[in-house]
XYZ file of N, CA and C in Angstrom:
537
model
N -15.104 -19.378 14.797
C -14.290 -19.899 13.713
C -14.787 -21.305 13.357
N -15.009 -21.542 12.081
C -15.455 -22.860 11.649
C -14.256 -23.783 11.490
N -14.543 -25.065 11.349
C -13.474 -26.050 11.202
C -12.626 -25.743 9.981
N -13.282 -25.434 8.836
C -12.492 -25.206 7.631
C -11.679 -23.915 7.718
N -12.145 -22.899 8.480
C -11.325 -21.708 8.680
C -10.069 -22.058 9.474
N -10.221 -22.954 10.438
C -9.064 -23.372 11.229
C -8.053 -24.096 10.337
N -8.545 -24.994 9.462
C -7.636 -25.687 8.556
C -6.947 -24.713 7.611
N -7.701 -23.704 7.130
C -7.122 -22.744 6.206
C -5.947 -22.028 6.849
N -6.007 -21.832 8.156
C -4.946 -21.121 8.840
C -3.708 -21.988 9.059
N -3.823 -23.292 8.851
C -2.680 -24.183 9.011
C -2.039 -24.359 7.637
N -1.120 -23.493 7.317
C -0.531 -23.477 5.982
C 0.245 -24.743 5.661
N 0.824 -25.372 6.673
C 1.559 -26.617 6.408
C 0.626 -27.691 5.882
N -0.595 -27.782 6.427
C -1.565 -28.766 5.956
C -1.961 -28.483 4.507
N -2.211 -27.212 4.186
C -2.566 -26.863 2.807
C -1.432 -27.203 1.858
N -0.216 -26.867 2.238
C 0.936 -27.180 1.407
C 1.052 -28.690 1.207
N 0.870 -29.455 2.281
C 0.932 -30.921 2.219
C -0.119 -31.454 1.246
N -1.360 -30.944 1.353
C -2.427 -31.409 0.461
C -2.126 -31.062 -0.992
N -1.639 -29.865 -1.243
C -1.350 -29.455 -2.616
C -0.192 -30.248 -3.203
N 0.806 -30.590 -2.412
C 1.916 -31.403 -2.891
C 1.450 -32.798 -3.304
N 0.369 -33.286 -2.709
C -0.173 -34.622 -2.999
C -1.417 -34.563 -3.882
N -1.693 -33.392 -4.456
C -2.836 -33.176 -5.345
C -4.158 -33.562 -4.687
N -4.320 -33.181 -3.418
C -5.578 -33.413 -2.703
C -6.444 -32.169 -2.903
N -7.509 -32.322 -3.675
C -8.398 -31.198 -3.954
C -9.141 -30.800 -2.686
N -9.453 -29.512 -2.555
C -10.184 -29.043 -1.383
C -10.940 -27.749 -1.690
N -11.993 -27.528 -0.910
C -12.798 -26.301 -0.965
C -12.898 -25.813 0.469
N -12.347 -24.644 0.754
C -12.300 -24.134 2.123
C -12.910 -22.745 2.201
N -13.762 -22.530 3.189
C -14.352 -21.214 3.400
C -13.241 -20.214 3.683
N -13.442 -18.998 3.257
C -12.443 -17.962 3.474
C -13.130 -16.649 3.807
N -12.371 -15.750 4.345
C -12.885 -14.410 4.600
C -12.770 -13.596 3.314
N -13.457 -12.475 3.263
C -13.455 -11.664 2.050
C -12.094 -11.038 1.753
N -11.235 -10.943 2.750
C -9.950 -10.286 2.533
C -8.802 -11.272 2.352
N -9.111 -12.542 2.073
C -8.077 -13.563 1.947
C -8.173 -14.250 0.594
N -7.039 -14.440 -0.070
C -7.048 -15.226 -1.295
C -5.851 -16.151 -1.404
N -5.034 -16.256 -0.397
C -3.884 -17.158 -0.390
C -3.014 -16.981 -1.631
N -2.370 -15.887 -1.755
C -1.382 -15.720 -2.805
C -1.784 -14.756 -3.902
N -3.034 -14.462 -4.071
C -3.438 -13.503 -5.092
C -3.230 -12.097 -4.546
N -3.086 -11.163 -5.458
C -2.872 -9.798 -5.020
C -4.176 -9.101 -4.665
N -5.274 -9.540 -5.262
C -6.568 -8.915 -4.992
C -7.314 -9.686 -3.921
N -8.186 -8.989 -3.213
C -9.026 -9.649 -2.222
C -10.135 -10.404 -2.943
N -10.666 -11.457 -2.330
C -11.727 -12.262 -2.924
C -12.923 -11.391 -3.272
N -13.302 -10.507 -2.376
C -14.471 -9.666 -2.616
C -14.276 -8.797 -3.854
N -13.047 -8.338 -4.094
C -12.751 -7.524 -5.267
C -12.807 -8.371 -6.538
N -12.257 -9.587 -6.481
C -12.306 -10.479 -7.640
C -13.739 -10.793 -8.044
N -14.571 -11.094 -7.063
C -15.954 -11.475 -7.337
C -16.783 -10.271 -7.774
N -16.541 -9.116 -7.172
C -17.309 -7.911 -7.523
C -17.084 -7.526 -8.987
N -15.928 -7.863 -9.535
C -15.627 -7.512 -10.919
C -16.170 -8.483 -11.953
N -16.848 -9.537 -11.519
C -17.377 -10.530 -12.459
C -18.621 -10.001 -13.170
N -18.740 -10.272 -14.467
C -19.959 -9.876 -15.182
C -21.178 -10.635 -14.662
N -22.356 -10.045 -14.813
C -23.596 -10.638 -14.306
C -23.839 -12.027 -14.867
N -23.522 -12.257 -16.149
C -23.774 -13.559 -16.778
C -22.846 -14.660 -16.274
N -21.817 -14.313 -15.509
C -20.922 -15.305 -14.926
C -21.629 -16.098 -13.824
N -22.573 -15.467 -13.139
C -23.297 -16.114 -12.048
C -24.283 -17.116 -12.614
N -24.213 -18.345 -12.141
C -25.092 -19.428 -12.589
C -25.948 -19.899 -11.420
N -27.235 -20.136 -11.698
C -28.129 -20.662 -10.659
C -27.805 -22.128 -10.439
N -27.712 -22.527 -9.190
C -27.398 -23.917 -8.869
C -27.983 -24.295 -7.535
N -28.029 -25.581 -7.297
C -28.489 -26.094 -6.014
C -27.356 -26.895 -5.414
N -26.975 -26.529 -4.216
C -25.880 -27.220 -3.538
C -26.402 -28.135 -2.458
N -27.666 -28.523 -2.555
C -28.235 -29.398 -1.540
C -28.768 -28.597 -0.374
N -29.171 -29.298 0.657
C -29.763 -28.663 1.831
C -28.686 -27.931 2.614
N -28.876 -26.671 2.792
C -27.936 -25.858 3.563
C -28.445 -25.708 4.984
N -27.680 -25.035 5.807
C -28.069 -24.847 7.202
C -29.395 -24.094 7.288
N -29.604 -23.135 6.405
C -30.876 -22.430 6.345
C -31.378 -22.508 4.930
N -32.633 -22.796 4.752
C -33.221 -22.836 3.426
C -32.891 -24.102 2.681
N -33.140 -24.076 1.388
C -32.969 -25.264 0.567
C -31.597 -25.340 -0.076
N -30.806 -24.313 0.015
C -29.500 -24.331 -0.607
C -29.524 -23.839 -2.033
N -30.647 -23.260 -2.502
C -30.739 -22.727 -3.854
C -29.957 -21.423 -3.904
N -28.905 -21.413 -4.705
C -28.004 -20.269 -4.742
C -27.589 -19.969 -6.175
N -26.862 -18.894 -6.308
C -26.169 -18.592 -7.554
C -24.687 -18.689 -7.227
N -23.908 -19.160 -8.179
C -22.487 -19.322 -7.923
C -21.645 -18.798 -9.060
N -20.433 -18.419 -8.735
C -19.465 -17.969 -9.727
C -18.081 -18.357 -9.242
N -17.193 -18.566 -10.177
C -15.805 -18.882 -9.806
C -14.874 -18.054 -10.675
N -13.705 -17.806 -10.123
C -12.706 -17.019 -10.829
C -11.328 -17.561 -10.436
N -10.424 -17.722 -11.412
C -9.081 -18.192 -11.053
C -8.379 -17.192 -10.146
N -7.677 -17.716 -9.158
C -6.903 -16.847 -8.266
C -5.516 -16.628 -8.857
N -4.958 -17.680 -9.378
C -3.645 -17.601 -10.019
C -3.819 -17.987 -11.478
N -3.038 -17.410 -12.354
C -3.232 -17.665 -13.776
C -2.526 -18.928 -14.261
N -1.648 -19.518 -13.455
C -0.961 -20.727 -13.896
C -1.532 -21.949 -13.186
N -1.461 -23.077 -13.891
C -1.956 -24.351 -13.380
C -0.800 -25.332 -13.412
N -0.575 -26.028 -12.315
C 0.504 -27.004 -12.244
C -0.067 -28.403 -12.299
N 0.397 -29.213 -13.260
C -0.054 -30.597 -13.423
C -1.575 -30.712 -13.490
N -2.222 -29.744 -14.128
C -3.675 -29.780 -14.277
C -4.451 -29.344 -13.048
N -3.765 -28.873 -12.000
C -4.415 -28.406 -10.769
C -4.147 -26.918 -10.601
N -5.077 -26.238 -9.953
C -4.885 -24.817 -9.701
C -5.845 -24.288 -8.659
N -5.749 -22.982 -8.416
C -6.522 -22.308 -7.376
C -7.616 -21.438 -7.987
N -8.790 -21.468 -7.355
C -9.908 -20.628 -7.760
C -10.555 -20.038 -6.512
N -11.262 -18.952 -6.717
C -12.157 -18.431 -5.687
C -13.565 -18.799 -6.124
N -14.365 -19.263 -5.186
C -15.761 -19.598 -5.429
C -16.608 -18.681 -4.579
N -17.657 -18.155 -5.171
C -18.609 -17.335 -4.421
C -19.990 -17.940 -4.605
N -20.725 -18.069 -3.500
C -22.115 -18.542 -3.535
C -22.967 -17.478 -2.880
N -24.010 -17.067 -3.580
C -24.886 -16.055 -3.002
C -26.322 -16.540 -3.000
N -27.049 -16.057 -2.047
C -28.449 -16.412 -1.886
C -29.260 -15.835 -3.046
N -30.227 -16.614 -3.533
C -31.116 -16.120 -4.583
C -32.020 -15.024 -4.012
N -32.515 -15.241 -2.791
C -33.436 -14.274 -2.195
C -32.739 -13.005 -1.717
N -31.461 -13.089 -1.335
C -30.717 -11.923 -0.868
C -29.315 -11.943 -1.485
N -29.135 -11.336 -2.674
C -27.839 -11.382 -3.370
C -26.683 -10.743 -2.621
N -26.969 -9.989 -1.550
C -25.868 -9.406 -0.775
C -25.273 -10.414 0.194
N -25.968 -11.543 0.415
C -25.489 -12.603 1.305
C -24.599 -13.543 0.490
N -23.282 -13.341 0.585
C -22.326 -14.092 -0.236
C -21.350 -14.835 0.666
N -21.122 -16.112 0.343
C -20.105 -16.918 1.027
C -18.938 -17.109 0.059
N -17.731 -17.017 0.570
C -16.534 -17.113 -0.265
C -15.726 -18.349 0.110
N -15.117 -18.976 -0.901
C -14.317 -20.178 -0.706
C -13.063 -20.089 -1.559
N -11.997 -20.688 -1.067
C -10.785 -20.882 -1.846
C -10.752 -22.357 -2.224
N -10.576 -22.630 -3.512
C -10.636 -23.997 -4.019
C -9.308 -24.369 -4.664
N -8.950 -25.624 -4.530
C -7.772 -26.165 -5.198
C -8.183 -27.505 -5.787
N -7.943 -27.677 -7.075
C -8.330 -28.937 -7.688
C -8.082 -28.947 -9.183
N -8.568 -29.999 -9.854
C -8.355 -30.147 -11.286
C -9.000 -29.017 -12.096
N -8.390 -28.698 -13.212
C -8.907 -27.674 -14.111
C -10.324 -28.016 -14.553
N -10.611 -29.302 -14.717
C -11.895 -29.742 -15.251
C -13.040 -29.694 -14.236
N -12.793 -29.299 -12.999
C -13.841 -29.272 -11.983
C -14.905 -28.251 -12.359
N -16.162 -28.711 -12.373
C -17.279 -27.849 -12.754
C -17.729 -26.988 -11.573
N -18.350 -25.876 -11.891
C -18.874 -24.964 -10.876
C -19.845 -25.675 -9.952
N -20.760 -26.463 -10.511
C -21.749 -27.136 -9.661
C -21.104 -28.147 -8.721
N -19.977 -28.756 -9.125
C -19.273 -29.686 -8.233
C -18.605 -28.940 -7.080
N -18.017 -27.784 -7.374
C -17.418 -26.974 -6.307
C -18.489 -26.533 -5.316
N -19.654 -26.100 -5.830
C -20.742 -25.652 -4.963
C -21.289 -26.812 -4.133
N -21.368 -28.005 -4.718
C -21.855 -29.177 -3.979
C -20.916 -29.499 -2.817
N -19.616 -29.452 -3.067
C -18.644 -29.731 -2.006
C -18.723 -28.650 -0.924
N -18.832 -27.391 -1.339
C -18.952 -26.302 -0.362
C -20.211 -26.477 0.480
N -21.304 -26.907 -0.140
C -22.554 -27.117 0.588
C -22.522 -28.314 1.514
N -21.641 -29.266 1.257
C -21.563 -30.485 2.071
C -20.994 -30.223 3.455
N -20.396 -29.094 3.669
C -19.795 -28.824 4.982
C -20.845 -28.818 6.086
N -22.097 -28.467 5.752
C -23.154 -28.462 6.765
C -23.433 -29.867 7.260
N -23.323 -30.862 6.392
C -23.526 -32.242 6.818
C -22.467 -32.644 7.838
N -21.243 -32.218 7.599
C -20.159 -32.526 8.534
C -20.405 -31.829 9.869
N -20.788 -30.561 9.819
C -21.040 -29.828 11.057
C -22.230 -30.412 11.818
N -23.269 -30.859 11.097
C -24.407 -31.493 11.758
C -24.001 -32.810 12.403
N -23.096 -33.541 11.774
C -22.594 -34.792 12.342
C -21.848 -34.513 13.654
N -20.994 -33.503 13.662
C -20.287 -33.145 14.897
C -21.258 -32.689 15.979
N -22.291 -31.938 15.573
C -23.290 -31.489 16.546
C -24.020 -32.682 17.153
N -24.372 -33.662 16.316
C -25.035 -34.874 16.822
C -24.109 -35.622 17.773
N -22.826 -35.708 17.448
C -21.876 -36.397 18.324
C -21.735 -35.666 19.656
N -21.802 -34.340 19.625
C -21.748 -33.583 20.880
C -23.004 -33.821 21.715
N -24.173 -33.777 21.064
C -25.436 -33.922 21.793
C -25.686 -35.342 22.275
N -25.407 -36.331 21.451
C -25.775 -37.717 21.744
C -24.672 -38.532 22.408
N -23.427 -38.201 22.137
C -22.327 -39.078 22.565
C -21.257 -38.375 23.394
N -21.492 -37.153 23.805
C -20.549 -36.469 24.681
C -19.230 -36.089 24.038
N -19.236 -35.830 22.735
C -17.998 -35.478 22.047
C -17.311 -34.275 22.704
N -18.100 -33.335 23.180
C -17.528 -32.114 23.763
C -17.341 -32.178 25.276
N -17.549 -33.348 25.883
C -17.406 -33.484 27.336
C -16.113 -34.213 27.701
N -15.030 -33.534 27.585
C -13.767 -34.150 27.977
C -12.954 -33.153 28.793
N -12.217 -33.696 29.728
C -11.302 -32.899 30.531
C -10.003 -33.690 30.631
N -9.237 -33.592 29.594
C -7.986 -34.344 29.543
C -6.843 -33.384 29.242
N -5.671 -33.788 29.637
C -4.497 -32.950 29.421
C -3.547 -33.537 28.386
N -3.684 -34.826 28.122
C -2.746 -35.472 27.206
C -3.440 -35.814 25.899
N -2.671 -35.760 24.831
C -3.214 -36.017 23.506
C -3.801 -37.412 23.393
N -3.125 -38.434 23.910
C -3.632 -39.801 23.755
C -4.975 -39.988 24.463
N -5.170 -39.327 25.596
C -6.463 -39.416 26.293
C -7.553 -38.698 25.492
N -7.239 -37.536 24.960
C -8.188 -36.804 24.121
C -8.537 -37.624 22.891
N -7.534 -38.223 22.254
C -7.749 -39.008 21.038
C -8.665 -40.201 21.325
N -8.450 -40.879 22.444
C -9.324 -42.005 22.818
C -10.763 -41.538 23.020
N -10.928 -40.416 23.710
C -12.276 -39.900 23.952
C -12.978 -39.563 22.632
N -12.309 -38.864 21.771
C -12.895 -38.474 20.480
C -13.223 -39.721 19.666
N -12.316 -40.683 19.623
C -12.538 -41.910 18.859
C -13.743 -42.679 19.388
N -13.845 -42.821 20.701
C -14.984 -43.530 21.285
C -16.299 -42.792 21.038
N -16.288 -41.478 21.117
C -17.510 -40.707 20.869
C -17.984 -40.874 19.433
N -17.073 -40.803 18.492
C -17.442 -40.946 17.081
C -17.866 -42.385 16.791
N -17.209 -43.370 17.396
C -17.609 -44.771 17.217
C -19.008 -45.001 17.801
N -19.298 -44.384 18.939
C -20.634 -44.508 19.544
C -21.687 -43.895 18.630
N -21.387 -42.753 18.024
C -22.324 -42.134 17.090
C -22.565 -43.040 15.884
N -21.506 -43.652 15.362
C -21.657 -44.571 14.229
C -22.537 -45.754 14.616
N -22.346 -46.306 15.813
C -23.165 -47.430 16.269
C -24.622 -47.011 16.435
N -24.857 -45.860 17.039
C -26.227 -45.372 17.202
C -26.895 -45.125 15.847
N -26.154 -44.594 14.912
C -26.695 -44.356 13.572
C -27.056 -45.669 12.898
N -26.202 -46.676 13.032
C -26.489 -47.993 12.432
C -27.731 -48.616 13.067
N -27.856 -48.521 14.381
C -29.031 -49.068 15.075
C -30.289 -48.334 14.625
N -30.218 -47.017 14.551
C -31.362 -46.213 14.121
C -31.776 -46.575 12.689
N -30.800 -46.746 11.812
C -31.083 -47.115 10.423
C -31.743 -48.482 10.348
N -31.259 -49.443 11.143
C -31.876 -50.776 11.169
C -33.316 -50.707 11.654
N -33.566 -49.925 12.685
C -34.922 -49.789 13.216
C -35.859 -49.169 12.181
N -35.380 -48.149 11.484
C -36.198 -47.540 10.435
C -36.495 -48.535 9.322
N -35.488 -49.306 8.961
C -35.666 -50.308 7.904
C -36.701 -51.357 8.318
N -36.652 -51.795 9.570
C -37.630 -52.779 10.077
C -39.042 -52.201 10.037
N -39.197 -50.960 10.462
C -40.516 -50.313 10.448
C -41.057 -50.189 9.029
N -40.185 -49.814 8.099
C -40.635 -49.664 6.722
C -41.060 -50.997 6.129
N -40.349 -52.059 6.452
C -40.728 -53.391 5.952
C -42.059 -53.835 6.551
N -42.271 -53.532 7.835
C -43.531 -53.942 8.465
C -44.708 -53.143 7.898
N -44.476 -51.907 7.483
C -45.544 -51.099 6.899
C -45.917 -51.588 5.512
N -44.937 -52.099 4.764
C -45.215 -52.547 3.389
C -45.813 -53.931 3.345
N -45.703 -54.701 4.425
C -46.261 -56.063 4.455
C -47.712 -56.083 4.828
């Protein structure tokens, strides 16, 4: 289960975000649409071919992130300019490889912006992986929330410090090469 799947399952958090107009793009399974009567896979399968637009969502976990994307409203009503959509991203090289997302945000949100946000999740996952490998994010044996919170906070702070040091070192090397 990915982080965003876990958040999707916490309905109170989604309700809280929607009440405060916090836009979000969350991965979903093909049989979930949060309130729509049709499954996401059925909604997307019914889209005309010209609905799919070629786009780049940045570097993905595999490949360059060059995909085709389509979106379809999940609910037909929009409240205060915000509403729900399903987003589908499929591989250019293998159109049967499709990722599905449930989106909530402004009516004016463009397809390429939704795809960019969906593609950004890999950066977050890579950051957590680096924190696990370099700073022991996953090495805790605590029973109380405050102890766990301290460990997580220190691990992430250590990663931020290491990243800043690494960036400074790279900057120094680049300056010495140009001189």
